[in-house]
Coordinates of C-alpha atoms in Angstrom, one line a residue:
M655 CA 37.6 43.5 14.3
A656 CA 34.5 46.1 14.5
A657 CA 33.1 44.3 12.3
T658 CA 33.6 41.3 13.6
A659 CA 32.3 42.5 16.2
A660 CA 29.1 44.7 15.4
S661 CA 27.8 40.8 13.6
L662 CA 27.8 39.3 16.7
R663 CA 26.5 41.9 18.5
V664 CA 22.6 40.2 20.5
V665 CA 19.7 41.9 18.3
P666 CA 17.3 43.2 20.6
P667 CA 13.1 40.9 20.4
P668 CA 10.7 43.1 18.8
R669 CA 8.5 44.9 21.2
L670 CA 4.8 43.7 21.4
E671 CA 2.1 45.8 22.9
H672 CA 1.2 43.6 26.5
Y673 CA 3.8 41.0 25.8
V674 CA 7.8 40.8 27.4
M675 CA 9.3 39.1 25.1
T676 CA 12.6 36.9 26.7
E677 CA 14.8 34.1 25.1
K678 CA 14.9 33.2 22.4
L679 CA 13.2 29.6 21.5
G680 CA 14.6 28.8 17.6
Q681 CA 15.2 30.5 14.6
G682 CA 13.9 29.8 10.9
T683 CA 14.1 32.1 7.4
Y684 CA 12.3 34.3 7.6
A685 CA 10.9 34.3 11.6
T686 CA 12.4 33.7 15.1
V687 CA 10.5 32.1 18.1
Y688 CA 10.7 33.7 21.5
K689 CA 9.7 32.9 24.7
A690 CA 7.5 35.9 26.2
F691 CA 5.0 36.5 29.5
K692 CA 1.4 38.2 29.1
K693 CA 1.3 41.8 30.9
G694 CA -0.6 41.9 33.0
D695 CA -1.4 39.7 36.9
T696 CA -1.9 36.4 34.9
R697 CA 1.6 36.4 33.5
D698 CA 0.9 34.0 31.2
V699 CA 3.8 32.1 29.0
V700 CA 3.4 31.8 25.4
A701 CA 6.3 31.4 22.5
I702 CA 5.6 34.3 19.5
K703 CA 6.4 33.6 16.2
C704 CA 8.3 36.8 14.5
I705 CA 8.2 37.5 11.1
Q706 CA 10.0 39.8 9.1
K707 CA 7.7 41.5 6.5
S708 CA 10.7 42.6 4.4
S709 CA 12.4 38.6 4.5
L710 CA 8.9 37.3 2.6
S711 CA 8.8 36.1 -0.8
K712 CA 5.6 36.1 -2.9
T713 CA 5.3 32.4 -1.7
A714 CA 6.3 32.6 1.7
T715 CA 4.0 34.9 2.6
E716 CA 1.1 32.8 0.7
N717 CA 2.7 30.1 3.2
L718 CA 2.1 32.1 6.2
L719 CA -1.5 33.3 5.1
T720 CA -2.0 30.0 5.0
E721 CA -0.7 28.5 8.3
I722 CA -2.2 31.1 9.8
E723 CA -6.0 30.2 8.1
L724 CA -5.2 27.2 9.6
L725 CA -3.9 27.3 12.9
K726 CA -7.0 29.5 13.6
T727 CA -9.6 26.5 12.9
L728 CA -7.6 23.8 14.1
D729 CA -7.8 22.8 17.9
H730 CA -6.8 19.8 18.7
E731 CA -5.0 18.5 21.9
H732 CA -1.9 17.6 19.9
I733 CA -1.9 20.3 18.1
V734 CA 0.3 23.6 19.2
K735 CA -2.5 26.2 19.2
L736 CA -2.9 29.7 18.0
K737 CA -3.4 32.2 20.4
D738 CA -3.7 35.0 18.4
F739 CA -1.7 36.8 16.0
E740 CA -1.1 41.1 15.9
W741 CA 1.0 42.6 12.9
D742 CA 2.6 46.5 13.0
D743 CA 5.1 47.8 10.2
Q744 CA 8.2 45.7 10.5
Y745 CA 6.4 42.3 11.7
I746 CA 3.9 39.7 11.9
F747 CA 3.5 38.3 15.4
L748 CA 2.1 34.8 15.7
I749 CA 1.3 34.1 19.7
M750 CA 1.2 30.6 20.3
E751 CA 1.1 28.1 22.8
Y752 CA 4.7 27.3 24.8
C753 CA 6.0 24.0 24.9
S754 CA 8.3 24.2 27.8
G755 CA 9.5 20.8 26.8
G756 CA 11.5 21.7 23.2
D757 CA 11.0 19.0 20.1
L758 CA 11.5 15.9 20.3
S759 CA 15.0 16.3 18.4
R760 CA 16.9 17.3 21.7
F761 CA 14.7 14.6 23.3
I762 CA 15.7 12.0 21.1
H763 CA 19.6 13.0 20.8
S764 CA 19.1 14.0 25.4
R765 CA 18.8 10.4 25.4
R766 CA 20.6 8.5 21.8
V767 CA 16.7 6.4 21.3
L768 CA 14.7 6.0 22.6
P769 CA 13.0 2.5 24.3
E770 CA 9.6 1.6 21.8
D771 CA 7.2 2.5 24.8
I772 CA 8.1 5.6 25.0
T773 CA 8.6 6.3 21.1
R774 CA 5.2 4.3 20.8
R775 CA 3.2 7.3 23.4
F776 CA 4.8 9.9 21.0
L777 CA 3.8 8.5 17.9
R778 CA 0.6 7.6 19.2
Q779 CA 0.4 11.5 19.8
L780 CA 1.2 12.8 16.0
A781 CA -1.1 9.3 15.1
L782 CA -4.4 11.2 16.9
A783 CA -2.6 15.1 15.2
L784 CA -2.9 13.0 11.7
H785 CA -6.1 12.0 12.4
F786 CA -7.4 15.1 12.7
L787 CA -5.8 16.3 9.8
H788 CA -6.8 13.7 8.2
A789 CA -10.2 14.6 8.9
N790 CA -10.3 17.3 7.8
N791 CA -8.5 17.2 4.4
I792 CA -4.8 18.9 5.6
A793 CA -1.2 17.3 4.6
H794 CA 1.7 19.1 6.8
M795 CA 4.0 18.3 4.5
D796 CA 6.6 19.0 6.9
L797 CA 6.7 16.8 9.8
K798 CA 10.0 16.1 11.4
P799 CA 11.3 16.2 15.4
Q800 CA 12.3 19.4 14.8
N801 CA 7.9 20.5 14.4
L802 CA 7.0 18.0 17.0
L803 CA 6.6 20.0 20.5
L804 CA 7.0 18.4 24.1
S805 CA 4.9 20.2 26.4
A806 CA 6.6 20.1 29.4
R807 CA 9.8 17.9 30.4
Q808 CA 7.6 15.6 33.0
N809 CA 5.6 13.2 31.1
P810 CA 5.3 15.8 28.5
V811 CA 2.3 15.3 26.0
L812 CA 3.4 15.6 22.1
K813 CA 2.2 18.8 19.6
L814 CA 2.0 19.6 16.3
A815 CA 3.8 23.0 15.0
D816 CA 4.8 25.0 12.1
F817 CA 2.0 24.4 9.7
G818 CA 4.5 27.1 7.2
F819 CA 4.1 24.5 4.5
A820 CA 0.4 22.5 4.9
Q821 CA -2.2 22.7 2.7
Y822 CA -5.2 21.3 2.0
L823 CA -5.0 18.3 0.0
H824 CA -7.2 14.6 0.3
S825 CA -5.3 12.1 0.0
E826 CA -5.2 11.0 -3.3
E827 CA -5.4 14.8 -4.7
E828 CA -1.8 15.4 -6.4
T829 CA 0.6 18.2 -6.1
Q830 CA 4.9 19.2 -7.5
T831 CA 5.6 22.1 -5.2
I832 CA 9.1 20.5 -3.6
R833 CA 8.6 21.6 0.1
G834 CA 9.6 20.7 3.5
S835 CA 12.7 18.9 4.9
P836 CA 15.1 16.9 2.5
L837 CA 16.0 14.1 5.0
Y838 CA 12.4 14.4 5.7
M839 CA 10.7 13.9 2.4
A840 CA 9.3 11.0 0.7
P841 CA 11.0 9.8 -2.3
E842 CA 8.0 11.0 -4.6
M843 CA 9.0 14.8 -3.1
I844 CA 12.4 14.6 -3.4
C845 CA 13.2 12.7 -6.9
S846 CA 9.7 15.9 -8.6
M847 CA 7.5 13.5 -9.1
K848 CA 3.9 14.4 -8.6
Y849 CA 2.7 13.3 -4.7
D850 CA -0.2 13.7 -2.3
A851 CA -0.9 14.0 1.3
R852 CA 0.5 10.8 1.8
V853 CA 4.1 11.9 1.9
D854 CA 2.5 12.5 5.4
L855 CA 2.9 8.7 6.1
W856 CA 6.6 8.0 5.2
S857 CA 8.1 10.9 7.0
V858 CA 6.2 9.3 9.7
G859 CA 7.9 6.1 9.0
V860 CA 11.5 7.8 9.6
I861 CA 10.9 10.5 12.4
L862 CA 9.7 6.7 13.8
Y863 CA 13.2 5.1 13.0
E864 CA 15.5 8.2 14.4
A865 CA 13.4 7.6 17.5
L866 CA 14.1 3.8 17.8
F867 CA 17.6 4.4 16.6
G868 CA 19.0 7.8 16.5
M869 CA 19.0 7.7 13.1
A870 CA 17.3 8.7 9.7
P871 CA 17.4 6.0 7.7
F872 CA 19.1 8.0 4.6
A873 CA 21.0 10.1 6.5
S874 CA 23.8 11.8 3.9
G875 CA 26.5 14.8 4.0
S876 CA 24.3 16.0 1.0
F877 CA 21.1 16.6 -0.7
A878 CA 22.8 14.7 -4.4
E879 CA 24.1 11.3 -1.5
L880 CA 20.2 12.1 -0.3
E881 CA 19.0 11.7 -3.6
R882 CA 21.3 9.2 -3.9
K883 CA 20.1 7.1 -1.7
I884 CA 16.1 7.3 -1.8
R885 CA 16.9 6.0 -5.7
S886 CA 18.3 3.1 -4.7
S887 CA 16.8 0.2 -4.7
D888 CA 17.8 -1.7 -2.1
Q889 CA 16.0 -2.9 1.0
I890 CA 15.7 -0.8 3.9
A891 CA 16.6 -2.5 6.6
L892 CA 17.0 -2.0 10.2
P893 CA 20.0 -1.5 11.9
V894 CA 21.7 -4.4 12.9
G895 CA 21.6 -6.0 16.5
S896 CA 18.3 -3.6 16.6
K897 CA 15.8 -5.3 18.7
V898 CA 11.6 -3.6 17.9
S899 CA 8.5 -5.6 18.4
P900 CA 7.2 -7.7 14.8
D901 CA 4.2 -4.9 15.7
C902 CA 6.1 -1.6 15.1
Q903 CA 8.7 -3.3 12.3
D904 CA 5.9 -4.0 10.3
L905 CA 4.4 -0.9 11.4
L906 CA 7.8 0.5 10.2
L907 CA 8.9 -1.3 7.4
A908 CA 5.0 -0.5 5.9
L909 CA 5.9 3.1 6.4
L910 CA 9.3 3.2 5.2
Q911 CA 7.9 2.4 1.4
R912 CA 9.7 3.8 -1.2
D913 CA 6.9 3.9 -4.1
P914 CA 3.8 5.0 -2.7
L915 CA 1.3 2.7 -3.7
A916 CA 2.9 -0.4 -1.5
R917 CA 2.8 2.4 1.4
I918 CA 1.1 2.0 4.3
S919 CA -2.9 4.0 3.6
F920 CA -3.8 6.5 6.4
E921 CA -6.6 4.1 7.5
E922 CA -4.2 0.9 7.5
F923 CA -2.3 3.8 9.8
F924 CA -4.7 4.2 12.3
A925 CA -5.8 1.3 12.6
H926 CA -2.6 -0.4 12.8
P927 CA -2.4 -2.8 15.6
F928 CA 1.3 -1.1 17.3
L929 CA -0.5 1.7 18.0
D930 CA -3.9 0.5 18.9
L931 CA -5.3 3.9 19.1
E932 CA -9.1 2.5 19.9
H933 CA -6.9 1.8 23.8
V934 CA -5.2 5.5 23.8
P935 CA -6.2 7.5 27.0
S936 CA -9.3 10.2 26.8
P937 CA -12.2 11.0 28.3
L938 CA -14.3 8.2 26.4
C939 CA -12.1 5.5 28.3
L940 CA -14.8 4.4 31.4
E941 CA -18.4 5.0 29.5
K942 CA -16.4 2.4 27.4
A943 CA -15.0 0.0 30.2
I944 CA -18.9 0.7 31.4
K945 CA -20.7 -0.6 28.5
L946 CA -18.2 -3.3 28.6
V947 CA -18.7 -4.1 31.6
T948 CA -22.5 -4.1 31.9
D949 CA -22.8 -6.4 29.2
A950 CA -19.8 -8.7 30.7
I951 CA -22.5 -9.3 33.3
K952 CA -25.3 -9.7 31.5
M953 CA -23.6 -13.2 29.9
D954 CA -22.0 -14.1 33.0
D955 CA -25.4 -13.5 33.9
A956 CA -26.1 -15.6 31.1
S957 CA -24.0 -18.2 31.8
E958 CA -22.4 -17.3 28.1
L959 CA -18.9 -17.7 30.3
K960 CA -16.4 -17.3 27.7
E961 CA -18.3 -14.2 26.2
A962 CA -18.6 -12.9 29.4
A963 CA -14.8 -13.4 30.1
Q964 CA -13.9 -11.4 26.3
L965 CA -15.5 -8.5 27.7
Y966 CA -14.7 -8.2 31.5
C967 CA -11.1 -7.8 29.6
E968 CA -11.9 -5.5 26.9
A969 CA -12.7 -3.5 30.0
M970 CA -9.8 -4.2 31.9
A971 CA -8.3 -2.6 28.9
F972 CA -10.4 0.9 29.3
F973 CA -9.5 0.3 32.7
Y974 CA -5.9 0.7 32.8
Q975 CA -5.2 3.9 31.1
P976 CA -3.8 6.2 32.9
L977 CA -6.7 9.2 33.6
S978 CA -6.6 9.5 37.2
V979 CA -5.5 13.1 36.7
N980 CA -8.6 14.1 36.9
E981 CA -10.1 12.3 39.5
K982 CA -10.1 14.7 42.8
D983 CA -12.7 12.8 44.8
P984 CA -10.1 10.1 46.5
E985 CA -12.9 8.5 48.4
M986 CA -14.6 7.6 44.8
K987 CA -10.6 6.7 43.4
A988 CA -10.6 4.0 46.2
R989 CA -14.0 2.4 45.3
L990 CA -13.8 2.4 41.3
R991 CA -10.4 0.6 42.5
E992 CA -11.6 -1.7 44.8
R993 CA -14.1 -2.4 42.0
V994 CA -12.5 -3.1 39.0
N995 CA -10.2 -5.5 40.6
Q996 CA -13.4 -7.9 41.4
Y997 CA -14.0 -7.8 38.2
M998 CA -10.3 -8.8 37.1
N999 CA -10.9 -11.7 39.4
R1000 CA -14.1 -12.0 38.6
A1001 CA -12.7 -13.0 34.4
E1002 CA -9.4 -14.9 35.8
E1003 CA -12.7 -17.0 37.1
L1004 CA -14.3 -17.9 33.9
K1005 CA -10.8 -18.6 31.9
Q1006 CA -10.5 -21.1 34.6
C1007 CA -14.1 -22.6 33.1
F1008 CA -12.7 -22.8 29.4
K1009 CA -9.6 -23.4 29.2
T1010 CA -8.4 -26.7 26.9
R1011 CA -8.1 -29.6 29.5
S1012 CA -7.0 -32.4 26.3
H1013 CA -5.4 -33.1 23.3
S1014 CA -7.4 -33.5 20.1
S1015 CA -6.4 -36.0 17.4
P1016 CA -5.0 -35.2 15.0
D1017 CA -4.3 -38.9 14.4
E1018 CA -6.6 -40.1 11.2
L1019 CA -5.4 -37.2 9.4
L1020 CA -1.8 -38.1 9.8
A1021 CA -3.3 -41.2 9.0
R1022 CA -4.2 -40.3 6.1
Y1023 CA -1.3 -38.1 4.1
S1024 CA 2.3 -38.3 6.4
K1025 CA 3.1 -40.7 4.0
D1026 CA 2.9 -38.4 1.0
H1027 CA 3.6 -35.3 3.4
P1028 CA 6.6 -36.4 5.5
E1029 CA 6.5 -32.5 6.7
L1030 CA 2.8 -32.6 8.7
K1031 CA 4.1 -35.5 10.6
E1032 CA 6.4 -32.6 12.0
A1033 CA 3.9 -30.0 12.2
L1034 CA 1.6 -31.9 14.0
H1035 CA 4.6 -32.9 16.8
L1036 CA 5.0 -30.0 17.5
A1037 CA 1.6 -28.6 18.4
S1038 CA 1.4 -32.0 20.0
I1039 CA 4.1 -30.7 22.4
A1040 CA 2.7 -27.3 22.6
E1041 CA -0.9 -29.0 23.8
I1042 CA 1.0 -30.7 26.7
R1043 CA 2.5 -27.4 27.8
D1044 CA -1.5 -26.4 27.7
E1045 CA -2.7 -28.9 29.8
H1046 CA 0.1 -28.6 32.8
G1047 CA -1.0 -25.1 32.8
A1048 CA 2.5 -24.0 31.3
Y1049 CA 0.9 -20.9 29.4
D1050 CA 3.8 -18.6 28.1
S1051 CA 5.3 -21.8 26.6
A1052 CA 2.3 -23.1 25.4
L1053 CA 1.7 -20.0 22.9
S1054 CA 5.2 -19.9 22.1
Q1055 CA 4.9 -23.4 21.0
Y1056 CA 0.9 -22.5 19.2
Q1057 CA 3.6 -20.4 17.0
V1058 CA 6.3 -22.3 16.4
A1059 CA 3.9 -24.8 15.1
L1060 CA 2.1 -22.7 12.5
E1061 CA 4.6 -21.5 11.5
A1062 CA 5.4 -25.4 10.1
L1063 CA 1.2 -24.9 8.6
L1064 CA 0.5 -22.1 7.9
P1065 CA 3.2 -22.8 4.6
I1066 CA 1.7 -25.9 4.5
L1067 CA -1.6 -24.8 4.5
S1068 CA -1.2 -21.7 1.7
G1069 CA 0.5 -24.0 -0.6
T1070 CA -2.0 -27.0 -0.7
P1071 CA -4.5 -26.9 -3.5
R1072 CA -8.0 -26.9 -2.4
G1073 CA -8.8 -30.7 -1.9
P1074 CA -10.1 -32.7 1.9
Y1075 CA -6.3 -32.5 2.3
K1076 CA -6.2 -28.8 2.6
D1077 CA -9.5 -28.9 4.3
A1078 CA -8.7 -31.0 7.1
V1079 CA -5.5 -29.0 7.1
N1080 CA -7.6 -25.7 8.2
L1081 CA -9.8 -27.1 10.5
E1082 CA -5.9 -27.8 12.8
V1083 CA -4.9 -24.8 12.2
N1084 CA -7.6 -22.3 12.9
K1085 CA -7.8 -24.8 16.3
Y1086 CA -4.3 -24.1 18.0
M1087 CA -4.9 -20.0 15.9
R1088 CA -7.6 -20.1 18.7
R1089 CA -6.6 -21.8 21.5
A1090 CA -3.0 -18.7 21.3
E1091 CA -5.3 -16.5 20.9
E1092 CA -7.4 -17.5 24.2
I1093 CA -3.8 -18.3 26.5
K1094 CA -2.9 -14.8 25.2
L1095 CA -6.2 -12.8 25.9
Y1096 CA -5.2 -15.0 29.3
L1097 CA -2.2 -14.5 29.8
K1098 CA -2.9 -10.4 29.4
L1099 CA -5.6 -10.1 31.7
S1100 CA -2.5 -12.2 34.1
K1101 CA -0.1 -9.0 33.0
E1102 CA -2.3 -6.2 33.3
K1103 CA -3.5 -6.7 36.8
M1104 CA -1.5 -4.6 38.7
K1105 CA -2.3 -1.1 37.3
V1106 CA -5.6 0.1 37.7
V1107 CA -5.7 4.0 37.3
P1108 CA -9.4 5.3 36.6
E1109 CA -10.6 8.3 35.1
A1110 CA -12.6 10.4 36.9
V1111 CA -16.3 9.8 36.4
D1112 CA -19.9 11.8 37.5
E1113 CA -22.2 10.1 40.1
D1114 CA -24.7 9.3 37.9
Q1115 CA -22.3 7.4 34.9
S1116 CA -20.3 5.6 37.2
R1117 CA -22.8 4.6 39.3
C1118 CA -23.3 0.6 37.7
V1119 CA -19.5 0.8 37.7
I1120 CA -19.1 1.1 42.1
Q1121 CA -21.7 0.3 44.0

């Protein structure tokens, strides 16, 4: 009984001058993390990672030194900040930014699965952190939900943490040391092959899968079972009945490619439409919006109506970002919102100027080729239905029908050798594609008109949009 009682005894946290350590936030092989308050009037809240020197192997010591070196230089809104580090005879203390929202793993499990829009918001923030690391030739090597911390319980901001396995590694520079957590390790790492920084992209895919479906794609009861699943040639499939957008599915499957050469590249990842990093809220959003509006006004004055409408719509995408927290002047906010609504209304007026109102005439194409190509007749019939809906202003329905028609026409185009027939089909395909894109733009404008939340701006910068 005495031994049992001793083993259950709560071990008090280490002591560190200037800080009062309170609750334990987490514990790993070499370190324990505590919430702490800084002594004094401010009582700043921090997280202190306490590493016992006697527990460190040579490799662990090297990893810790690399972590400290990296964190001292990394300054990014989506990376947990190292405020300071200290040491005594027994411990090394990393004094970190405190994130009161816990980690992404707990956030997912508390909700079982995350809606796609929330998943996308967190993935964008992780992508911004990785973009910063990639630009500095740093690979994290241990991406998992437990290492993605949330700044708060309400409106959390994701922050990448735990750089214990990170290292300077170029995209194509290879190594062979196994590091990270098996469930999130890339196949090339688990199979003890040479690997490079692309292992981080596989881990992102596993995190995305887990957020959307509540479990990792290769959840296993043992490492042997995990390795067997990883080595399998079976194609990775989404759970039965799952519903995700085409862009989301495309990115997920591109990340979860067992062959690193077939996996999406960092450049392709950062440019992927599901992330749409260009429109992530940032202090530059208003600056971009103002430039686009200025160009739109010039096009409008020059009667270049289609180009003006396009620019107005692009500007709206930047105006709509949730940046109002930085604007403290209610009058400025109201004036800017009013002006943005005027631009939006003007864009809608311009869209009316170039909507398609008449049918195209594929009769010549049909007369020349339909006898030998009956599939073309059916595809053009589908397109004619889209044009009728377009003409009557049923744009949602018309867009869907254009997409159906294009799904029928594109295989015809790709399977046709060069020649007059292919050229004629190509003209029809391009025409329907252009019209589908115009309708998409118009529908986007209509659906986003309720979300104007501009960021604070200084008086000089905002003059062109609010006066």
